[in-house]
Tab-separated table of C-alpha atoms in Angstrom:
chain	number	residue	atom	x	y	z
A	25	MET	CA	20.036	-19.804	21.082
A	26	ASN	CA	19.355	-16.477	22.575
A	27	GLN	CA	22.130	-13.619	22.531
A	28	GLN	CA	23.600	-13.052	25.795
A	29	TYR	CA	24.400	-9.263	26.532
A	30	PRO	CA	26.757	-8.006	29.014
A	31	SER	CA	24.544	-5.146	29.994
A	32	VAL	CA	20.810	-4.593	30.346
A	33	LEU	CA	21.085	-1.146	28.858
A	34	LEU	CA	22.858	-2.548	25.672
A	35	GLU	CA	20.266	-5.073	25.170
A	36	LYS	CA	17.322	-2.618	25.599
A	37	ALA	CA	18.985	-0.456	23.085
A	38	VAL	CA	19.385	-3.330	20.564
A	39	ASP	CA	15.658	-4.082	21.124
A	40	GLU	CA	14.720	-0.615	20.138
A	41	PHE	CA	16.893	-0.506	17.106
A	42	ALA	CA	15.791	-3.839	15.879
A	43	LYS	CA	12.124	-2.487	15.794
A	44	LEU	CA	13.091	-0.525	12.783
A	45	PRO	CA	12.093	-1.571	9.358
A	46	GLY	CA	14.840	-3.495	7.638
A	47	ILE	CA	17.120	-3.645	10.855
A	48	GLY	CA	17.949	-7.043	11.994
A	49	ARG	CA	19.534	-7.759	15.529
A	50	LYS	CA	23.025	-7.908	14.153
A	51	THR	CA	22.773	-4.392	12.363
A	52	ALA	CA	20.911	-2.996	15.310
A	53	MET	CA	24.088	-4.342	17.506
A	54	ARG	CA	26.584	-2.486	15.068
A	55	LEU	CA	24.409	0.613	15.361
A	56	VAL	CA	24.368	0.647	19.066
A	57	LEU	CA	28.023	-0.082	19.301
A	58	TYR	CA	28.866	2.650	16.900
A	59	LEU	CA	26.858	5.298	18.895
A	60	LEU	CA	28.723	3.934	22.124
A	61	ARG	CA	31.976	4.849	20.348
A	62	GLN	CA	30.902	8.503	19.660
A	63	ASP	CA	31.453	11.476	22.203
A	64	THR	CA	28.428	12.184	24.382
A	65	GLN	CA	27.507	15.493	22.819
A	66	ALA	CA	27.120	13.786	19.141
A	67	VAL	CA	24.829	10.871	20.768
A	68	GLU	CA	22.730	13.583	22.279
A	69	SER	CA	22.472	15.488	19.158
A	70	PHE	CA	21.212	12.315	17.458
A	71	GLY	CA	18.577	11.651	20.150
A	72	ASN	CA	17.412	15.155	20.263
A	73	ALA	CA	16.953	15.354	16.541
A	74	LEU	CA	14.622	12.315	16.548
A	75	ILE	CA	12.721	13.745	19.636
A	76	ARG	CA	12.352	17.158	18.046
A	77	LEU	CA	11.425	15.634	14.757
A	78	LYS	CA	8.494	13.626	16.589
A	79	ARG	CA	7.162	16.672	18.626
A	80	GLU	CA	7.601	19.621	16.157
A	81	VAL	CA	7.188	18.243	12.715
A	82	LYS	CA	3.826	19.126	11.023
A	83	TYR	CA	1.773	17.953	8.092
A	84	CYS	CA	0.820	20.348	5.390
A	85	LYS	CA	-2.848	21.254	5.782
A	86	VAL	CA	-2.945	21.487	2.096
A	87	CYS	CA	-1.301	18.549	0.541
A	88	HIS	CA	-0.355	16.483	3.661
A	89	ASN	CA	3.481	16.609	2.938
A	90	ILE	CA	5.639	16.707	6.015
A	91	SER	CA	6.601	20.241	6.768
A	92	ASP	CA	8.140	22.690	9.571
A	93	THR	CA	5.108	25.017	8.925
A	94	ASP	CA	1.323	24.602	8.758
A	95	VAL	CA	1.538	24.846	4.830
A	96	CYS	CA	4.571	23.306	3.134
A	97	GLN	CA	7.127	25.236	0.884
A	98	ILE	CA	5.986	23.688	-2.196
A	99	CYS	CA	2.136	24.572	-1.629
A	100	SER	CA	3.204	28.186	-0.429
A	101	ASN	CA	5.611	28.516	-3.490
A	102	PRO	CA	3.893	31.099	-5.875
A	103	SER	CA	6.034	29.915	-8.921
A	104	ARG	CA	4.400	26.438	-8.739
A	105	ASP	CA	1.468	25.601	-10.961
A	106	ALA	CA	-1.551	25.323	-8.547
A	107	SER	CA	-3.737	24.156	-11.427
A	108	THR	CA	-1.991	20.702	-11.564
A	109	ILE	CA	-1.999	18.146	-8.612
A	110	CYS	CA	0.191	15.239	-8.534
A	111	VAL	CA	-1.379	12.436	-6.359
A	112	VAL	CA	1.219	10.108	-4.537
A	113	GLU	CA	1.176	7.393	-2.008
A	114	ASN	CA	3.704	8.873	0.619
A	115	ILE	CA	6.260	11.463	1.196
A	116	ARG	CA	9.067	9.685	-0.120
A	117	ASP	CA	7.326	9.651	-3.733
A	118	VAL	CA	7.232	13.501	-3.431
A	119	MET	CA	10.997	13.536	-2.636
A	120	ALA	CA	11.461	11.192	-5.734
A	121	ILE	CA	9.392	13.228	-8.197
A	122	GLU	CA	11.079	16.517	-7.071
A	123	ASN	CA	14.681	15.039	-7.652
A	124	THR	CA	13.577	14.333	-11.350
A	125	GLN	CA	13.043	18.457	-11.620
A	126	GLN	CA	10.380	17.542	-14.232
A	127	TYR	CA	7.382	18.680	-12.386
A	128	ARG	CA	6.321	22.073	-11.146
A	129	GLY	CA	2.918	21.444	-9.939
A	130	LEU	CA	1.511	20.834	-6.392
A	131	TYR	CA	1.099	17.534	-4.590
A	132	HIS	CA	-1.530	15.408	-2.558
A	133	VAL	CA	-0.181	12.878	-0.257
A	134	LEU	CA	-2.624	10.148	0.227
A	135	GLY	CA	-0.721	8.424	3.101
A	136	GLY	CA	-1.075	4.864	1.478
A	137	VAL	CA	-3.145	2.905	-0.798
A	138	ILE	CA	-6.315	1.167	-0.666
A	139	SER	CA	-5.558	-2.231	0.350
A	140	PRO	CA	-8.187	-4.559	2.046
A	141	MET	CA	-5.781	-7.266	2.927
A	142	ASP	CA	-4.003	-4.762	5.298
A	143	GLY	CA	-7.341	-3.353	6.520
A	144	ILE	CA	-6.828	-0.035	4.630
A	145	GLY	CA	-9.823	1.346	3.013
A	146	PRO	CA	-10.608	4.674	1.170
A	147	SER	CA	-11.721	6.509	4.642
A	148	ASP	CA	-8.111	5.860	5.905
A	149	LEU	CA	-6.571	7.807	3.103
A	150	GLN	CA	-6.490	11.509	2.152
A	151	ILE	CA	-8.888	11.124	-0.556
A	152	GLU	CA	-11.726	13.198	0.627
A	153	SER	CA	-9.426	16.146	1.094
A	154	LEU	CA	-8.199	15.628	-2.516
A	155	VAL	CA	-11.975	15.885	-3.750
A	156	GLU	CA	-12.296	19.247	-1.814
A	157	ARG	CA	-9.503	20.724	-3.416
A	158	VAL	CA	-10.949	19.719	-7.011
A	159	LYS	CA	-14.204	21.161	-5.948
A	160	THR	CA	-12.749	24.536	-5.814
A	161	GLY	CA	-12.681	24.802	-9.609
A	162	THR	CA	-8.881	25.852	-9.659
A	163	VAL	CA	-7.585	22.515	-10.410
A	164	SER	CA	-7.290	21.568	-14.189
A	165	GLU	CA	-5.344	18.292	-14.060
A	166	VAL	CA	-4.823	15.693	-11.412
A	167	ILE	CA	-1.821	13.229	-12.142
A	168	LEU	CA	-2.259	9.771	-10.626
A	169	ALA	CA	1.422	8.726	-9.673
A	170	LEU	CA	0.913	5.902	-7.666
A	171	SER	CA	3.047	2.652	-7.695
A	172	SER	CA	1.931	0.146	-10.456
A	173	THR	CA	0.537	-2.514	-8.105
A	174	MET	CA	-2.542	-3.985	-7.805
A	175	GLU	CA	-3.212	-1.775	-4.663
A	176	GLY	CA	-2.225	1.166	-6.741
A	177	ASP	CA	-4.330	0.635	-9.656
A	178	THR	CA	-7.416	0.066	-7.175
A	179	THR	CA	-6.561	3.275	-5.772
A	180	ASN	CA	-6.283	4.899	-9.163
A	181	PHE	CA	-9.841	3.802	-10.118
A	182	TYR	CA	-11.471	4.809	-6.837
A	183	ILE	CA	-10.016	8.334	-7.388
A	184	PHE	CA	-11.194	8.205	-10.940
A	185	ARG	CA	-14.812	7.439	-9.758
A	186	LYS	CA	-14.797	10.049	-7.107
A	187	LEU	CA	-13.655	12.841	-9.438
A	188	ALA	CA	-15.852	11.831	-12.350
A	189	PRO	CA	-18.421	14.488	-11.470
A	190	TYR	CA	-15.836	17.528	-11.992
A	191	ASP	CA	-14.539	19.128	-14.844
A	192	VAL	CA	-10.788	18.138	-14.308
A	193	LYS	CA	-8.521	16.226	-16.598
A	194	LEU	CA	-7.163	12.958	-15.032
A	195	THR	CA	-3.884	11.611	-16.171
A	196	ILE	CA	-1.650	8.683	-15.088
A	197	ILE	CA	2.078	8.586	-15.300
A	198	ALA	CA	3.319	6.640	-18.269
A	199	ARG	CA	4.073	3.022	-17.448
A	200	GLY	CA	7.904	3.148	-18.305
A	201	ILE	CA	7.947	1.967	-14.554
A	202	SER	CA	7.757	-1.972	-14.459
A	203	ILE	CA	4.665	-3.336	-13.214
A	204	GLY	CA	4.781	-4.168	-9.503
A	205	ASP	CA	7.672	-1.585	-8.932
A	206	GLU	CA	7.561	0.792	-5.992
A	207	LEU	CA	7.838	4.450	-7.255
A	208	GLU	CA	10.426	5.503	-4.824
A	209	TYR	CA	12.948	2.814	-5.894
A	210	THR	CA	12.693	4.068	-9.799
A	211	ASP	CA	15.623	5.782	-11.053
A	212	GLU	CA	15.276	9.484	-11.726
A	213	ILE	CA	15.378	9.470	-15.326
A	214	THR	CA	12.577	6.926	-15.779
A	215	LEU	CA	10.679	8.730	-13.226
A	216	GLY	CA	10.996	11.845	-14.888
A	217	ARG	CA	10.087	10.741	-18.326
A	218	SER	CA	6.881	9.017	-16.796
A	219	ILE	CA	5.922	12.180	-15.399
A	220	ALA	CA	6.568	14.197	-18.674
A	221	ASN	CA	4.769	11.651	-20.675
A	222	ARG	CA	1.667	11.090	-18.668
A	223	ILE	CA	-1.389	9.952	-20.275
A	224	VAL	CA	-5.102	10.401	-19.840
A	225	PHE	CA	-6.443	8.008	-17.296
A	226	THR	CA	-9.851	6.316	-18.284
A	227	GLY	CA	-10.685	4.265	-15.294
A	228	THR	CA	-9.034	1.001	-16.812
A	229	THR	CA	-5.466	-0.323	-16.284
A	230	ILE	CA	-2.883	-0.094	-18.774
């Protein structure tokens, strides 16, 4: 039985919230009703923050992390170790690793992992730009910090093959993380130890 709404505007708002990942219609209704109880200025501030984010947010020209400027704060920080690049799947993984306070190098955000089932191939990811960074000769180590899934391992091996011609050390984070686990949901202690205890990647799964 379809939910009956007393207002078309209410229904449309619920429809939009329900499009968000992990948000069902009941949760969407609670969120919309919560916003209705707030004063107009608070709701306008909420809406404007989202609109401004979409219109003004940038992606770092170097690592593809989200940024307010053309080059993100991490890449432009002279105290970071520019000879080490940590390759991650998404922006949330950058945040997760930064929270461990165990890593002082730079990052490279792929924007996903190779997944033929989802129609995602190497050309859909930021792999060629990683190769270009390594080509400069200023990078001595590339850390593969992708989730320990089949797709993550496939992407690791593809990058391994792409970087094979270059004089760069390729390591993979220690598998203190359970097989199949997503990196962003790993606790900070385990993730920090995995970064600190990374091992050389030989092109085979562990």
